[in-house]
Tab-separated table of C-alpha atoms in Angstrom:
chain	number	residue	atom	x	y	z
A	1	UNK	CA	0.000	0.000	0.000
A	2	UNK	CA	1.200	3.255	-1.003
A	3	UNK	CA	1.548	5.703	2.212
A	4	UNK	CA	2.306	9.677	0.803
A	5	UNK	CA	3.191	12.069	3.435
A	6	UNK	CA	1.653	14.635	2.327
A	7	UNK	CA	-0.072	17.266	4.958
A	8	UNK	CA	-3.718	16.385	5.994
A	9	UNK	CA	-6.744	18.224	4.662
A	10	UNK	CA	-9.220	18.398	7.697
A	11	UNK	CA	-12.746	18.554	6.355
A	12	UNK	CA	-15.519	19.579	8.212
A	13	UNK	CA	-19.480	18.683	7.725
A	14	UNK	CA	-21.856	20.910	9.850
A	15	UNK	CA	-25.207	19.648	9.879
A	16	UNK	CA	-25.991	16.844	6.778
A	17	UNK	CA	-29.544	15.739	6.723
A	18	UNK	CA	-29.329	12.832	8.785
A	19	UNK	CA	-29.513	13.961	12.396
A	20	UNK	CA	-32.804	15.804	13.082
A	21	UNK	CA	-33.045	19.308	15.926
A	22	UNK	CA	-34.330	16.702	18.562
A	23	UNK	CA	-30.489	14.499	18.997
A	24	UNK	CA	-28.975	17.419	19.911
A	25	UNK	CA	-29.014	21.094	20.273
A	26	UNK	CA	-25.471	21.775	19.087
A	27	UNK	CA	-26.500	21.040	15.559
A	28	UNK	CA	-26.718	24.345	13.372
A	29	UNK	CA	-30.144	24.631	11.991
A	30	UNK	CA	-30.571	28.191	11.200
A	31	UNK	CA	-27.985	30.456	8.897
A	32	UNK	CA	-26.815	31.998	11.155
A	33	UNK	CA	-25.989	29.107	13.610
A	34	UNK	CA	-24.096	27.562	10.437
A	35	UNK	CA	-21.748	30.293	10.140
A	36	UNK	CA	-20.759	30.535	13.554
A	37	UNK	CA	-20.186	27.434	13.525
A	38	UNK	CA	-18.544	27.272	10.353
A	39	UNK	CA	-16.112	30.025	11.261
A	40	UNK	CA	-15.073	27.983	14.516
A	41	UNK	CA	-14.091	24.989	12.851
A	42	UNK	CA	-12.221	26.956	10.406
A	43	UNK	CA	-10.441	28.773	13.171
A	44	UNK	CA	-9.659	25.200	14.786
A	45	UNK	CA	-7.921	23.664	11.322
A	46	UNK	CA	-10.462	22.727	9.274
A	47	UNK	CA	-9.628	23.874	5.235
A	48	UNK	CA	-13.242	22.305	3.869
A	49	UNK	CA	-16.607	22.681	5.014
A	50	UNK	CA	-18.881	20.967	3.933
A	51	UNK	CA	-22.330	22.244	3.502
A	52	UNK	CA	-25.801	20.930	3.754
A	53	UNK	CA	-28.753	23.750	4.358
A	54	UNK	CA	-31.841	23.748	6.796
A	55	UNK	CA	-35.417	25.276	7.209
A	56	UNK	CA	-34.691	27.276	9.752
A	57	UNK	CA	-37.681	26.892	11.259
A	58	UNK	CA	-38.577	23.463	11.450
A	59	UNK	CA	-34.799	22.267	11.400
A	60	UNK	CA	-35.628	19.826	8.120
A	61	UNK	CA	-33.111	19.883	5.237
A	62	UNK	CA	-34.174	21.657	2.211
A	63	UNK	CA	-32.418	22.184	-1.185
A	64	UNK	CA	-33.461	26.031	-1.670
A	65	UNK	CA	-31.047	28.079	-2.704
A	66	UNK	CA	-32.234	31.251	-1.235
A	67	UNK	CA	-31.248	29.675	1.954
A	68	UNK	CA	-27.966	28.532	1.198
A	69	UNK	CA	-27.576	31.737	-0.297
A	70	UNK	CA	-27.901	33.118	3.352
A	71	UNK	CA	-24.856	31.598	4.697
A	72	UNK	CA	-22.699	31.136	1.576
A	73	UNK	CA	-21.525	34.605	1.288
A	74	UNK	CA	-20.969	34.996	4.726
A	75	UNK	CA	-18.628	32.033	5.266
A	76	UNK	CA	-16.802	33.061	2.141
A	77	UNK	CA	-16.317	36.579	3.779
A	78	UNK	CA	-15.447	35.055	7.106
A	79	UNK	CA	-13.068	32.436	6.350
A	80	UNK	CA	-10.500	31.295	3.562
A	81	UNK	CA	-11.640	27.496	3.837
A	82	UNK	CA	-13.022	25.666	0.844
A	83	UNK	CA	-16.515	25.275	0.886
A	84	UNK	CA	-18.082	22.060	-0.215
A	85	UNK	CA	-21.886	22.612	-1.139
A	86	UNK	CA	-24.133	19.159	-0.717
A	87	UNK	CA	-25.073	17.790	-4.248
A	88	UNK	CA	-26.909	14.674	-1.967
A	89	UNK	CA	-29.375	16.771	-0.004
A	90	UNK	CA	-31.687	14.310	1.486
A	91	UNK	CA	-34.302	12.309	0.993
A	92	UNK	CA	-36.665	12.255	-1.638
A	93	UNK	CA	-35.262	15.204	-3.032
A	94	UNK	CA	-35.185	14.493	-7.276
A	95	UNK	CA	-31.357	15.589	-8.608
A	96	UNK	CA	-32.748	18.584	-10.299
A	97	UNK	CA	-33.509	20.048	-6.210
A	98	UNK	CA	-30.363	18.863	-5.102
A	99	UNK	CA	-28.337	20.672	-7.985
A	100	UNK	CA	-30.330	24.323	-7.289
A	101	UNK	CA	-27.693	25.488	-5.042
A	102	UNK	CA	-24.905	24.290	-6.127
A	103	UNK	CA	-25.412	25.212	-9.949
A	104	UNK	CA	-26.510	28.900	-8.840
A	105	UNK	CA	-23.923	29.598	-6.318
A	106	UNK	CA	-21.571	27.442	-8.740
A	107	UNK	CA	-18.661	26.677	-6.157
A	108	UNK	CA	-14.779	25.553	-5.831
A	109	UNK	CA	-16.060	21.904	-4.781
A	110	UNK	CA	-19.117	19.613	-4.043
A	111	UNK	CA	-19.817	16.235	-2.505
A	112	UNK	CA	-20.687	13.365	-4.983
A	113	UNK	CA	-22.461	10.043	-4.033
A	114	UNK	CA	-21.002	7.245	-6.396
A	115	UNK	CA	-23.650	5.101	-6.372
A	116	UNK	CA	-27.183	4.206	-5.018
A	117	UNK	CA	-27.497	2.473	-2.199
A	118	UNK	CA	-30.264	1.617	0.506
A	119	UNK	CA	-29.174	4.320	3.125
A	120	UNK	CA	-30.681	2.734	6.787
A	121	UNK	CA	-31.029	5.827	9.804
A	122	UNK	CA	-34.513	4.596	10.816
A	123	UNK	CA	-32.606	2.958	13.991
A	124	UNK	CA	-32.257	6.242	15.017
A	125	UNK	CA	-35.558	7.207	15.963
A	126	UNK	CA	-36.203	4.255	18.917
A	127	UNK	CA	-33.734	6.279	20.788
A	128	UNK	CA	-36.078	8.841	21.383
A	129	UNK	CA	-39.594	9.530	22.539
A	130	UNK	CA	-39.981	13.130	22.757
A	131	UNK	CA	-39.804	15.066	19.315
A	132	UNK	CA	-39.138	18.914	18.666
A	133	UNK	CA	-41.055	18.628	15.491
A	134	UNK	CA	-43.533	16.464	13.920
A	135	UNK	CA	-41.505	15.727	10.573
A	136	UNK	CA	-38.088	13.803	12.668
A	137	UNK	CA	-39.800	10.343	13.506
A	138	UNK	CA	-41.424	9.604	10.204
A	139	UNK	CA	-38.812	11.306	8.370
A	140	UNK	CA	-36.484	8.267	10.059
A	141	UNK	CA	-38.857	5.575	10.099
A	142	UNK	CA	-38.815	6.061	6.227
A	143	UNK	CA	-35.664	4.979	5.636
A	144	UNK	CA	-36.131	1.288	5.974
A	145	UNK	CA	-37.672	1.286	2.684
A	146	UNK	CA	-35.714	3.822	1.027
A	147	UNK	CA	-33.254	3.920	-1.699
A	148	UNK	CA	-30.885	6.501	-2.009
A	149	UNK	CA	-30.747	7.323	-5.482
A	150	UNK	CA	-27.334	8.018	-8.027
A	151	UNK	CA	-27.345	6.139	-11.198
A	152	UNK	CA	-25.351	6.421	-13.352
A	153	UNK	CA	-27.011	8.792	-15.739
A	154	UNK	CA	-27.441	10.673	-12.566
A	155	UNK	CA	-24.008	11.191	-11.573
A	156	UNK	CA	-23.193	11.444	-15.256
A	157	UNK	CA	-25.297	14.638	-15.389
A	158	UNK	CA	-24.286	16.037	-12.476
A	159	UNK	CA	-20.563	15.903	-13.733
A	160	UNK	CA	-21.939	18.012	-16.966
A	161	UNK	CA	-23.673	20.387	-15.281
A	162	UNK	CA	-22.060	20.985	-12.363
A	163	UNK	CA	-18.275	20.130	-13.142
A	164	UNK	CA	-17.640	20.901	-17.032
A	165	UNK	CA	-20.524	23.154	-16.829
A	166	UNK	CA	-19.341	25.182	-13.393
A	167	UNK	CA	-15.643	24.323	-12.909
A	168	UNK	CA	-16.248	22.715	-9.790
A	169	UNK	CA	-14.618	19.378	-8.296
A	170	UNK	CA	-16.020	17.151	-6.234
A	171	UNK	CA	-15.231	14.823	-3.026
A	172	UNK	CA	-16.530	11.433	-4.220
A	173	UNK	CA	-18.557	9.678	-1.784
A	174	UNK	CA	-17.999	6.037	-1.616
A	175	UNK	CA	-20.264	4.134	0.759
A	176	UNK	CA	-18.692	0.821	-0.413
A	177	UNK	CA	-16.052	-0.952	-2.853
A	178	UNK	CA	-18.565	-1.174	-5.723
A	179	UNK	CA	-18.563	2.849	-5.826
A	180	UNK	CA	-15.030	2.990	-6.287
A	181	UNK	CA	-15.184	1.015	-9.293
A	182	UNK	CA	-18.157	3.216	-10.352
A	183	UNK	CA	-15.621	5.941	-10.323
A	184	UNK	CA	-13.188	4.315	-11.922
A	185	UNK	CA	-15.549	3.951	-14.986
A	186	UNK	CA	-16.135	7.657	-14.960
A	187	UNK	CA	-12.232	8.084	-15.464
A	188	UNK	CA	-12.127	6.039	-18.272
A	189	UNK	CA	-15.053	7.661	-19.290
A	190	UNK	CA	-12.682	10.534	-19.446
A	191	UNK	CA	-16.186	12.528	-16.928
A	192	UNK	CA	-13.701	13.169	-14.515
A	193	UNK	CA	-9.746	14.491	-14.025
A	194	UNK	CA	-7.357	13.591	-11.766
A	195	UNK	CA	-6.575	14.678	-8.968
A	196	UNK	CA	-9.548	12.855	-7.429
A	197	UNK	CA	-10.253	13.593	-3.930
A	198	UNK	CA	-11.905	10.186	-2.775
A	199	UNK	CA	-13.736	10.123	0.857
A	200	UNK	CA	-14.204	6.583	1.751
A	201	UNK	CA	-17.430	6.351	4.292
A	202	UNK	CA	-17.764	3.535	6.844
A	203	UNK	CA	-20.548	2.413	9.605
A	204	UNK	CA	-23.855	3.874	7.586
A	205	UNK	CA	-26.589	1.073	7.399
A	206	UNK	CA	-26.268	-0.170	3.681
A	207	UNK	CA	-22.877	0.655	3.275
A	208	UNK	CA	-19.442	-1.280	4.170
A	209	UNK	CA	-19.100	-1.698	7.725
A	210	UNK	CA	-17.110	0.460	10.118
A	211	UNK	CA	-14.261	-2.342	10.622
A	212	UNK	CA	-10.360	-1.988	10.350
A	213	UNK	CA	-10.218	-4.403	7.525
A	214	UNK	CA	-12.370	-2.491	5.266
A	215	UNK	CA	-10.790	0.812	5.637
A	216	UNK	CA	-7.475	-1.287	4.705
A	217	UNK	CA	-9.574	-2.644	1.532
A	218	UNK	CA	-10.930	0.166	0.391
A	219	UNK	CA	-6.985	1.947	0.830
A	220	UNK	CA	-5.770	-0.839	-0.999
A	221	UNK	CA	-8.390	-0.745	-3.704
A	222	UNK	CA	-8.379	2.917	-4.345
A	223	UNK	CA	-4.949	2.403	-5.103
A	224	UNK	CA	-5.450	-0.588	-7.346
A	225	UNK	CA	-7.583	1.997	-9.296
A	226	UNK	CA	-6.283	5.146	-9.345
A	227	UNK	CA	-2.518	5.100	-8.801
A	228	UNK	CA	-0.981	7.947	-7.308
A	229	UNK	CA	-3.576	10.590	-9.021
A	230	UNK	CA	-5.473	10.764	-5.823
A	231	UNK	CA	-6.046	12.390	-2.529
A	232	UNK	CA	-7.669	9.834	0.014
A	233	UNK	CA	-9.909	10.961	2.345
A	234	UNK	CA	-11.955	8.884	5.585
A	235	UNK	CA	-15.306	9.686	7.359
A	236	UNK	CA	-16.797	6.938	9.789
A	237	UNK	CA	-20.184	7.472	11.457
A	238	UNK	CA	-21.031	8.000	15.486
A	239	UNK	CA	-18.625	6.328	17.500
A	240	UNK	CA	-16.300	5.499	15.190
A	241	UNK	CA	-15.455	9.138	13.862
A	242	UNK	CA	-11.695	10.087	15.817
A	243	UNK	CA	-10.639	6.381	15.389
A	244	UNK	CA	-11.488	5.299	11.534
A	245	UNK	CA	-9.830	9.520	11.093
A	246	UNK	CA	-6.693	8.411	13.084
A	247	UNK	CA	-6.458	5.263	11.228
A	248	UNK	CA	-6.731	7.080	8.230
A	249	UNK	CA	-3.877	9.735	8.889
A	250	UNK	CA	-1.129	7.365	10.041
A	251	UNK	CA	-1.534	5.147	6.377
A	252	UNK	CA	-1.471	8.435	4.825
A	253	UNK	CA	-4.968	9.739	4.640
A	254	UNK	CA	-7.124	13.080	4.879
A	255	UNK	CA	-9.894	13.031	7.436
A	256	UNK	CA	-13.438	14.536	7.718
A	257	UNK	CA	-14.950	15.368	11.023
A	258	UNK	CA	-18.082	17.395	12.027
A	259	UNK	CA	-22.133	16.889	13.367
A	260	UNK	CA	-23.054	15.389	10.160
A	261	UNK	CA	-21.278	12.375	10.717
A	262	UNK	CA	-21.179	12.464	14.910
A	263	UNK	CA	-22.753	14.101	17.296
A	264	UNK	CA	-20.627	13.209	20.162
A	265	UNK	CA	-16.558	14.502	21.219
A	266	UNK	CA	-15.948	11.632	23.603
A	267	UNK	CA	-18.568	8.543	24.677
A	268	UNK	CA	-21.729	9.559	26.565
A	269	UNK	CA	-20.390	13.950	25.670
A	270	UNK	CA	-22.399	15.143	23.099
A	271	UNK	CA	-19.859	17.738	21.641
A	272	UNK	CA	-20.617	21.738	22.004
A	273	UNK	CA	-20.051	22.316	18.524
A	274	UNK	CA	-17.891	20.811	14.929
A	275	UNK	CA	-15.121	23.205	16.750
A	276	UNK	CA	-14.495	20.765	19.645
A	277	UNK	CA	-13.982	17.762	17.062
A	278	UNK	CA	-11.829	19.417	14.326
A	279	UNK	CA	-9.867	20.551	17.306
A	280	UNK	CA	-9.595	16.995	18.542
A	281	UNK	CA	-8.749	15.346	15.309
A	282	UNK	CA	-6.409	18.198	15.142
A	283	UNK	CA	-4.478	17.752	18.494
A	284	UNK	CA	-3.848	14.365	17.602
A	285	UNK	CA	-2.779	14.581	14.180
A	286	UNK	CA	-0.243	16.868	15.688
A	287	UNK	CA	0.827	14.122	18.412
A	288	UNK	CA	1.369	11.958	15.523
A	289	UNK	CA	4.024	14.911	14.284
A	290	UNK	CA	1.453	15.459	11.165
A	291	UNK	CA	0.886	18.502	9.676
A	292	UNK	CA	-2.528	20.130	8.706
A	293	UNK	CA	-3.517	21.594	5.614
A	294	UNK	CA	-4.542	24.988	5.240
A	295	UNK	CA	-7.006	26.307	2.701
A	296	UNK	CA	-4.070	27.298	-0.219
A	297	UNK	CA	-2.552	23.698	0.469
A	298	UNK	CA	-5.790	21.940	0.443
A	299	UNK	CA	-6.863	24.040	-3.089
A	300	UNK	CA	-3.236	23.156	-4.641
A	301	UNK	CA	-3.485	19.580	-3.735
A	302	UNK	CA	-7.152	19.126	-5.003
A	303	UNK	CA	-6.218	21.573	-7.859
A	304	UNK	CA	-9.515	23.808	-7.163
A	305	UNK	CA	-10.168	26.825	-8.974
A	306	UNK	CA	-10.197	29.397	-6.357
A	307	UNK	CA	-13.059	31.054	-4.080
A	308	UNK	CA	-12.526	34.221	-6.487
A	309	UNK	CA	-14.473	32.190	-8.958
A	310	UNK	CA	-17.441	31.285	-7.513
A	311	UNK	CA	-20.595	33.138	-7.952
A	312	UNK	CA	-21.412	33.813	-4.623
């Protein structure tokens, strides 16, 4: 397995669309509780952020870009970090909501889901019994019967559109083995350039699991693939966040922290803020005598075109 030592791009996700108001009041629901919170975990190390948006009243995720277009300027004004608009949204959303956004404010970077996949979080909702809003428990419940779709005419047009069409990149989301390989057949397809900047995702239900072997696989594979032309990145859901990111670092990896993907700092601490964990991930990258990315090194690396040319 090839292990560069290059420094580590910390990415952070705010809010996603998986956790709902009720798990925890930390998570940013309204515009202007995503840029505070955006600016902190810029200020702790983190050179992405990546960028989901919510009804600010009810907490749900929606795709409109009038409110994405509340907090997009103002992180841009605020920070130098990359910021890495949502082209997955959430559920039930058709591709042509989940591209309104991102095609209007037309940024440096966006995620990319590599494949569909049944995408589980209904397990979620027997841990509560007392909802903030109506919408959380069936919103969950749904899930067991959901499939979260990206064909491949779907990804295909959202690399027209968005990338040829915008000059963005994108982090490619793969939720198991088979969506690397999906990606490898839009390289040959000649859809997309290297440098690739590849975030392998472990421990959602319907993806790979959130075991030691797999993030070793999926390394290995990656590299099978794509050579040296890309930049490796690891996300692992609840509990498994600072470990699978650790693991990730020390054979050479970039590492994504934030709400989205865990609510929690330490076991039974639900953490204040994305702050507290990009600070974490941070203090120990530096114990391992690793050096973080900032927002230049992290655009060089992924060969982005610069917040200058976005249209926001």
């Amino acid at each position: 397995m090839a292990v560069t030592r290059n420094k580590v791009i910390i990415s952070c996700a705010l809010t996603g669309s998986i956790h709902t108001p009720t798990m925890s009041d930390a998570l940013p629901v309204t515009p202007d509780e995503i840029v505070e919170q955006g600016v902190g975990a810029a200020e702790a190390g983190a050179a992405i952020l990546h960028l989901h948006a919510r009804d600010p009243r009810t907490g749900q995720p929606t795709p409109d870009p009038a409110v994405f277009m509340q907090f997009l300027p103002r992180l841009k004004q605020s920070t130098d970090a990359v910021l890495n608009i949502t082209t997955g949204g959430s559920l039930n959303m058709t591709v042509q909501e989940r591209l309104a956004a991102p095609l209007l404010a037309k940024p440096e970077m966006c995620s990319l889901n590599m494949g569909s996949m049944n995408f589980g979080i209904y397990p979620l909702a027997d841990r509560y019994k007392d909802w903030k809003h109506d919408w959380e428990e069936p919103y969950l419940r749904s899930t067991d019967d959901f499939i979260f779709r990206n064909t491949f005419r779907d990804i295909a047009y959202i690399l027209e559109h968005l990338g040829e069409g915008c000059g963005t990149r994108f982090e490619f989301e793969c939720y198991d083995v088979g969506h690397l390989y999906n990606l490898a057949h839009f390289l040959d397809r000649g859809l997309v350039k290297a440098p690739l900047f590849i975030q392998t995702i472990f421990g959602i239900l319907g993806g790979i699991g959130a075991e030691e072997r797999n993030l070793a696989f999926m390394r290995e594979t990656a590299d099978r693939l794509f050579g040296k032309d890309y930049q490796w990145s690891v996300l692992a859901a609840g509990r498994h966040q600072i470990p699978f990111t650790t693991m990730a670092a020390v054979m050479g990896g970039n590492v994504r922290v934030g709400l989205e993907d865990s609510l929690y700092l330490a076991k039974g601490r639900l953490a204040r803020n994305s702050a507290e964990q990009v600070a974490k991930i941070r203090r120990i990258l530096e114990e391992l005598s690793l050096e973080v990315a900032t927002p230049a090194e992290a655009r060089a690396m992924l060969d982005l075109k610069g917040a200058d040319q976005v249209a926001f």
